[in-house]
Short mmCIF file of C-alpha atoms and ligand atoms in Angstrom, two decimals:
data_model
loop_
_atom_site.label_atom_id
_atom_site.label_comp_id
_atom_site.label_asym_id
_atom_site.label_seq_id
_atom_site.Cartn_x
_atom_site.Cartn_y
_atom_site.Cartn_z
CA MET A 518 -8.09 31.88 -14.63
CA LYS A 519 -10.69 29.27 -13.61
CA HIS A 520 -10.71 28.50 -10.11
CA MET A 521 -8.80 25.13 -8.98
CA GLY A 522 -10.23 23.40 -5.97
CA ARG A 523 -7.51 22.94 -3.45
CA LEU A 524 -4.93 19.90 -3.30
CA ILE A 525 -4.31 18.70 0.12
CA LEU A 526 -0.99 17.41 0.78
CA LEU A 527 -0.47 15.32 4.01
CA GLY A 528 2.82 14.28 5.34
CA THR A 529 3.77 11.17 7.03
CA GLY A 530 7.65 11.03 6.83
CA GLY A 531 9.95 8.75 5.26
CA THR A 532 13.21 9.18 3.23
CA ILE A 533 11.56 11.86 1.11
CA ALA A 534 11.50 14.01 4.02
CA GLY A 535 15.06 12.68 5.27
CA VAL A 536 18.37 14.94 6.45
CA ALA A 537 22.03 13.75 6.32
CA ALA A 538 24.78 15.21 8.38
CA GLN A 539 26.87 15.36 4.80
CA ALA A 540 25.15 15.84 1.61
CA ASP A 541 26.60 12.93 0.05
CA ASP A 542 25.82 10.35 2.72
CA THR A 543 22.63 8.89 1.06
CA GLU A 544 22.72 6.29 3.73
CA GLY A 545 23.57 7.48 7.70
CA TYR A 546 20.43 10.04 7.09
CA THR A 547 17.72 10.75 9.61
CA PRO A 548 14.66 10.31 8.15
CA ALA A 549 11.57 12.00 8.39
CA ALA A 550 13.30 14.87 9.60
CA LEU A 551 11.79 17.74 7.80
CA ASN A 552 7.78 18.63 7.68
CA VAL A 553 5.96 18.81 4.65
CA GLU A 554 5.71 22.60 4.38
CA GLN A 555 9.59 22.44 3.85
CA LEU A 556 8.93 19.46 1.18
CA LEU A 557 6.67 21.64 -0.65
CA ALA A 558 8.93 25.01 -0.46
CA ALA A 559 11.69 22.79 -2.34
CA VAL A 560 9.14 22.23 -5.50
CA PRO A 561 8.79 25.35 -7.15
CA GLN A 562 6.69 23.84 -10.03
CA ALA A 563 3.99 23.51 -7.50
CA GLN A 564 3.27 27.75 -7.48
CA THR A 565 1.51 26.31 -10.75
CA LEU A 566 -0.53 23.96 -8.65
CA GLN A 567 -1.95 26.07 -5.83
CA PRO A 568 -3.72 26.28 -3.87
CA ILE A 569 -1.94 23.43 -1.88
CA GLU A 570 -2.59 23.19 1.88
CA THR A 571 -0.54 21.14 4.13
CA GLU A 572 -1.14 18.69 6.93
CA GLN A 573 1.47 17.03 8.70
CA LEU A 574 0.00 13.57 9.96
CA PHE A 575 3.16 11.70 11.32
CA GLN A 576 6.84 12.05 11.11
CA ILE A 577 8.21 8.62 11.15
CA GLY A 578 9.71 5.86 9.05
CA SER A 579 7.05 3.80 6.99
CA GLU A 580 8.36 0.70 8.94
CA ASP A 581 6.64 2.24 11.78
CA MET A 582 3.42 2.39 10.36
CA THR A 583 0.79 0.40 12.42
CA PRO A 584 -2.83 -0.22 11.68
CA ALA A 585 -3.89 3.00 14.08
CA HIS A 586 -1.73 4.91 11.77
CA TRP A 587 -3.41 3.38 8.71
CA CYS A 588 -6.95 4.48 10.24
CA THR A 589 -5.75 7.85 10.82
CA LEU A 590 -4.30 8.67 7.47
CA ALA A 591 -7.50 7.34 6.04
CA GLN A 592 -10.16 9.28 8.09
CA SER A 593 -7.98 12.20 7.47
CA THR A 594 -7.92 11.57 3.80
CA GLN A 595 -11.64 10.61 3.21
CA HIS A 596 -12.51 14.15 5.56
CA TRP A 597 -10.71 15.96 3.02
CA LEU A 598 -12.02 14.31 0.17
CA GLU A 599 -15.66 14.88 1.16
CA GLN A 600 -14.73 18.80 1.21
CA GLU A 601 -16.51 20.21 -2.12
CA GLU A 602 -13.58 22.47 -2.68
CA VAL A 603 -11.07 19.95 -2.19
CA ALA A 604 -9.56 18.45 -5.87
CA GLY A 605 -7.09 15.48 -4.53
CA VAL A 606 -4.68 14.59 -2.06
CA VAL A 607 -1.03 13.78 -2.04
CA ILE A 608 0.57 11.89 0.77
CA THR A 609 4.30 11.94 1.11
CA HIS A 610 5.39 8.63 2.47
CA GLY A 611 8.13 6.50 3.19
CA THR A 612 8.70 3.87 0.39
CA ASP A 613 9.17 0.37 2.44
CA THR A 614 5.65 -0.16 3.54
CA LEU A 615 3.93 2.75 1.10
CA GLU A 616 2.29 -0.22 -0.81
CA GLU A 617 0.81 -1.47 1.98
CA SER A 618 -0.54 2.09 3.32
CA ALA A 619 -1.82 2.81 -0.70
CA TRP A 620 -3.48 -0.79 -0.63
CA PHE A 621 -5.11 -0.52 2.63
CA LEU A 622 -6.63 3.11 1.23
CA GLN A 623 -7.80 1.55 -1.75
CA CYS A 624 -9.70 -0.80 0.06
CA VAL A 625 -11.40 1.92 2.52
CA LEU A 626 -11.92 4.94 0.79
CA GLN A 627 -15.05 6.16 -1.04
CA THR A 628 -14.16 8.82 -3.62
CA VAL A 629 -13.54 9.26 -7.39
CA LYS A 630 -11.10 12.36 -5.97
CA PRO A 631 -7.39 11.72 -6.62
CA VAL A 632 -5.61 10.40 -3.96
CA VAL A 633 -1.57 10.33 -4.83
CA LEU A 634 1.07 8.68 -2.44
CA VAL A 635 4.60 9.87 -3.33
CA GLY A 636 8.09 8.88 -1.62
CA ALA A 637 11.85 9.30 -2.36
CA MET A 638 14.90 6.54 -2.46
CA LEU A 639 17.32 9.51 -1.68
CA PRO A 640 17.13 11.92 1.31
CA ALA A 641 16.46 15.30 0.69
CA THR A 642 19.72 16.87 1.34
CA ALA A 643 21.40 14.63 -1.46
CA PRO A 644 22.85 16.59 -4.43
CA ASP A 645 20.63 14.24 -6.76
CA ALA A 646 17.72 14.01 -4.54
CA ASP A 647 14.66 12.53 -6.44
CA GLY A 648 11.95 13.56 -3.86
CA PRO A 649 11.29 17.26 -5.13
CA ALA A 650 10.82 16.14 -8.83
CA ASN A 651 8.66 13.07 -7.34
CA LEU A 652 6.49 15.57 -5.27
CA SER A 653 5.81 17.56 -8.54
CA ASP A 654 4.80 14.74 -10.38
CA ALA A 655 2.49 13.45 -7.78
CA LEU A 656 1.06 17.42 -7.50
CA HIS A 657 0.58 17.28 -11.35
CA VAL A 658 -0.97 13.63 -11.24
CA ALA A 659 -3.32 14.95 -8.56
CA ARG A 660 -4.41 18.04 -10.90
CA CYS A 661 -4.70 16.08 -14.00
CA PRO A 662 -8.67 15.61 -15.20
CA GLN A 663 -8.02 12.35 -16.47
CA THR A 664 -6.79 11.02 -12.73
CA HIS A 665 -10.48 10.83 -11.70
CA GLY A 666 -11.93 7.30 -10.49
CA ARG A 667 -8.60 5.80 -10.82
CA GLY A 668 -8.53 4.82 -7.39
CA VAL A 669 -5.21 5.20 -4.83
CA LEU A 670 -2.46 6.07 -6.98
CA VAL A 671 1.70 6.22 -6.38
CA VAL A 672 3.83 8.21 -8.64
CA MET A 673 7.92 7.24 -8.63
CA GLN A 674 10.12 8.35 -11.06
CA GLY A 675 8.23 9.49 -13.66
CA GLN A 676 5.53 6.21 -13.74
CA ILE A 677 1.92 6.42 -12.30
CA PHE A 678 1.16 2.90 -10.52
CA SER A 679 -2.05 1.84 -9.02
CA ALA A 680 -2.01 0.72 -5.42
CA ARG A 681 -3.17 -2.79 -6.29
CA ASP A 682 -0.33 -3.34 -8.43
CA ILE A 683 2.61 -1.63 -6.90
CA THR A 684 5.58 -3.18 -5.30
CA LYS A 685 9.21 -2.21 -3.99
CA ARG A 686 11.16 -4.51 -5.74
CA PHE A 687 14.77 -3.11 -5.38
CA ALA A 688 16.08 -2.02 -1.47
CA GLY A 689 18.58 0.64 -2.91
CA ARG A 690 17.71 1.17 -6.89
CA ILE A 691 16.22 4.89 -7.47
CA ASP A 692 13.70 3.04 -9.80
CA ALA A 693 12.69 0.63 -6.97
CA PHE A 694 8.97 0.36 -7.85
CA THR A 695 7.60 -1.87 -10.21
CA ALA A 696 4.03 -3.10 -11.12
CA GLY A 697 4.54 -6.74 -10.73
CA ALA A 698 3.10 -8.49 -13.49
CA SER A 699 1.32 -5.76 -14.59
CA GLU A 700 2.43 -2.48 -16.20
CA PRO A 701 2.33 0.92 -14.61
CA LEU A 702 -0.68 2.93 -15.49
CA GLY A 703 0.83 6.00 -17.14
CA GLN A 704 3.95 8.08 -16.92
CA ILE A 705 4.46 11.54 -16.32
CA LYS A 706 7.36 13.43 -17.91
CA ASP A 707 8.00 17.64 -18.31
CA ASN A 708 4.84 17.67 -16.03
CA GLN A 709 2.62 16.02 -19.00
CA VAL A 710 0.37 13.01 -17.26
CA VAL A 711 -0.37 10.34 -19.86
CA PHE A 712 -2.60 7.36 -19.13
CA ALA A 713 -1.70 3.99 -20.82
CA VAL A 714 -4.88 2.46 -20.25
CA PRO A 715 -8.44 3.77 -19.44
CA ALA A 716 -9.73 4.15 -16.14
CA ARG A 717 -10.80 0.64 -15.18
CA GLU A 718 -12.86 -1.13 -12.69
CA LEU A 719 -11.19 -0.76 -9.66
CA HIS A 720 -9.38 -3.50 -7.44
CA GLY A 721 -10.26 -2.79 -3.74
CA ALA A 722 -12.47 -4.13 -1.56
CA GLN A 723 -14.39 -0.98 -0.29
CA PHE A 724 -14.50 -1.43 3.39
CA THR A 725 -16.51 1.34 5.13
CA LEU A 726 -14.06 3.04 8.04
CA PRO A 727 -15.41 2.67 11.39
CA SER A 728 -16.64 6.40 12.61
CA THR A 729 -14.34 5.98 15.56
CA LEU A 730 -11.05 5.10 14.90
CA PRO A 731 -9.71 1.98 15.78
CA SER A 732 -6.47 1.39 17.45
CA THR A 733 -5.67 -1.75 16.34
CA LEU A 734 -6.79 -4.22 13.86
CA PRO A 735 -6.96 -8.04 14.16
CA THR A 736 -3.41 -9.72 14.49
CA VAL A 737 -2.22 -10.92 11.15
CA GLU A 738 1.53 -12.11 10.60
CA ILE A 739 3.17 -13.72 7.75
CA VAL A 740 5.19 -16.93 7.49
CA TYR A 741 8.26 -16.78 4.81
CA GLY A 742 8.36 -20.22 3.12
CA TYR A 743 11.57 -21.81 1.85
CA ALA A 744 12.76 -25.60 1.58
CA THR A 745 11.14 -27.44 4.44
CA THR A 746 9.92 -24.81 6.61
CA SER A 747 9.62 -25.87 9.92
CA ARG A 748 6.22 -25.29 11.83
CA VAL A 749 7.86 -23.63 14.50
CA ALA A 750 6.91 -19.99 13.52
CA VAL A 751 3.03 -20.97 13.03
CA ASP A 752 2.65 -22.63 16.17
CA ALA A 753 4.35 -19.86 18.11
CA LEU A 754 1.88 -17.58 16.24
CA VAL A 755 -0.91 -19.86 16.88
CA GLN A 756 0.10 -20.00 20.27
CA SER A 757 0.06 -15.88 20.57
CA GLY A 758 -3.28 -15.87 19.62
CA VAL A 759 -3.02 -14.38 16.00
CA ARG A 760 -5.89 -14.09 14.19
CA GLY A 761 -4.54 -14.70 10.66
CA ILE A 762 -1.52 -16.06 9.04
CA ILE A 763 -0.50 -15.49 5.54
CA TYR A 764 2.03 -17.95 4.14
CA ALA A 765 4.26 -16.24 1.37
CA ALA A 766 5.36 -19.71 -0.44
CA PRO A 767 8.16 -20.34 -2.45
CA GLY A 768 6.14 -20.72 -5.50
CA SER A 769 2.41 -20.76 -6.52
CA GLY A 770 1.36 -21.81 -2.72
CA THR A 771 2.78 -25.00 -2.38
CA LEU A 772 2.77 -26.28 1.01
CA SER A 773 5.60 -28.59 2.65
CA ILE A 774 4.48 -32.10 4.25
CA THR A 775 5.54 -30.18 7.54
CA LEU A 776 3.90 -27.08 6.91
CA ARG A 777 0.83 -28.20 5.13
CA ALA A 778 -0.04 -30.10 8.59
CA ALA A 779 1.17 -27.06 11.05
CA LEU A 780 -1.31 -24.76 8.75
CA ARG A 781 -4.12 -27.28 8.88
CA ASP A 782 -4.00 -27.03 12.66
CA ALA A 783 -4.12 -23.65 12.61
CA ALA A 784 -7.13 -23.56 10.40
CA GLN A 785 -8.84 -26.19 12.89
CA ARG A 786 -8.16 -23.75 15.89
CA GLY A 787 -10.15 -20.65 13.80
CA VAL A 788 -7.02 -19.02 12.50
CA VAL A 789 -7.56 -18.06 9.01
CA VAL A 790 -4.50 -19.20 6.63
CA VAL A 791 -4.15 -17.15 3.20
CA ARG A 792 -1.72 -18.51 0.89
CA SER A 793 -0.21 -16.42 -1.44
CA SER A 794 3.39 -16.28 -3.17
CA ARG A 795 6.85 -14.57 -2.55
CA THR A 796 7.86 -14.57 -5.63
CA GLY A 797 6.88 -10.99 -6.62
CA ALA A 798 4.48 -11.78 -9.48
CA GLY A 799 1.54 -14.89 -10.41
CA ARG A 800 -1.05 -16.13 -9.26
CA VAL A 801 -1.75 -18.61 -6.46
CA ARG A 802 -5.06 -20.59 -6.96
CA ALA A 803 -7.38 -21.90 -4.40
CA HIS A 804 -6.88 -25.61 -6.45
CA THR A 805 -4.57 -27.48 -5.12
CA HIS A 806 -3.69 -31.11 -5.40
CA ASP A 807 -5.50 -31.70 -2.50
CA ALA A 808 -9.35 -30.51 -2.33
CA ASP A 809 -8.95 -30.16 1.17
CA ASP A 810 -6.57 -27.14 1.07
CA ALA A 811 -9.23 -25.21 -0.39
CA ARG A 812 -11.82 -25.76 1.73
CA LEU A 813 -9.65 -24.98 4.69
CA PHE A 814 -6.91 -22.32 3.30
CA VAL A 815 -7.74 -18.78 0.98
CA SER A 816 -6.00 -17.97 -1.93
CA ALA A 817 -4.42 -14.88 -2.49
CA ASN A 818 -4.65 -14.99 -5.60
CA THR A 819 -2.30 -12.36 -7.10
CA LEU A 820 -1.78 -9.91 -3.93
CA ASN A 821 1.44 -10.09 -2.72
CA PRO A 822 1.89 -11.19 0.86
CA GLN A 823 2.27 -7.66 2.35
CA LYS A 824 -0.95 -6.55 0.29
CA ALA A 825 -2.84 -9.92 1.46
CA ARG A 826 -2.04 -9.24 4.91
CA VAL A 827 -3.73 -6.02 4.92
CA LEU A 828 -6.67 -7.52 3.20
CA LEU A 829 -6.97 -10.24 5.73
CA MET A 830 -6.99 -7.73 8.69
CA LEU A 831 -9.33 -5.72 7.34
CA ALA A 832 -11.60 -9.15 6.42
CA LEU A 833 -11.32 -10.15 10.14
CA THR A 834 -13.10 -6.71 11.05
CA GLN A 835 -16.25 -8.43 9.06
CA THR A 836 -15.79 -12.50 8.94
CA HIS A 837 -13.96 -15.29 9.50
CA ALA A 838 -15.73 -17.42 7.43
CA VAL A 839 -12.74 -18.93 4.91
CA THR A 840 -15.48 -18.88 2.11
CA GLU A 841 -16.52 -15.53 2.94
CA VAL A 842 -13.13 -14.56 3.17
CA GLN A 843 -11.97 -15.91 -0.46
CA ALA A 844 -14.78 -14.24 -1.83
CA LEU A 845 -13.42 -11.05 -0.76
CA PHE A 846 -9.69 -12.04 -2.09
CA ASP A 847 -11.59 -12.99 -5.60
CA ARG A 848 -12.88 -9.39 -5.94
CA CYS A 849 -9.53 -7.61 -5.59
C1 LIG B 1150 10.91 4.47 4.99
O1 LIG B 1150 10.19 3.63 4.44
O2 LIG B 1150 10.31 5.53 5.86
C2 LIG B 1150 12.15 4.55 4.91
C3 LIG B 1150 12.61 4.31 3.61
C4 LIG B 1150 12.27 5.12 2.58
O3 LIG B 1150 11.16 6.08 2.86
O4 LIG B 1150 12.65 5.20 1.49
#
């Protein structure tokens, strides 16, 4: 039998590792209770995919992921990928902010090897727990030769998503994820991986990870837009010293009169402002009816607010110039 390189399985916590006191309790459970060895032990199909080595990086709910966690995760993943005999890395993760970690990794990892994130909507103790099947699928995708060169992927419910497109759309549905206005990259059924599209040019900004781990990245917060959004949140954030603000607009980036004034003031005080959309799909263009906006504000294009925040935090480690930040968003 042909020798297969090692797969590395990194555990970070989430519902996939959740345990309930009562098996039928799918809400009142403790997340991140099982370790990654225990998750792997629940996947008998993994025997055919050995060798698999595990490492427990964190045991947290993904809502508690900080930039320091992202950097640790990225550095550990990069470290493993640089070992010649390592074939790929699979990461178990909570689903709530899974797309943010996946996008962070897409922006910083330098590799053509498979990197696959996976989670579950039901705790491991649920009778119909989705974690073992999702993990089996993720390991098969990481083992598949066609997975090379496709960037960071997420596997959930038999579907393969790119880090760029995936978003959690439903709070409680088992098929919680979509690719927004795009399609999943492929499917996995009965352990057979089928990509719908050829490997394409990767969307990601390719930042180089610093050799020493930053404990934090520049602070960027998100302001949610609605009818007559007041300037209270923007002013408070500027006052608190944020370096960037993502505006999650109700439509394609429109700004109320009040908010435009507040964001202009913020931009004039050196805060980098990015216009994005809270709608879940569609483009926010740089050009608005007010030409000055394009000079003062960055447009997120089709990046959702939470991923725009990740990109802006990384961008601000290198530049504060609106044109340079916009160029970075345009490349993604
Ligand atoms: C989390 O994101 O850690 C909790 C929710 C989940 O994993 O589905």
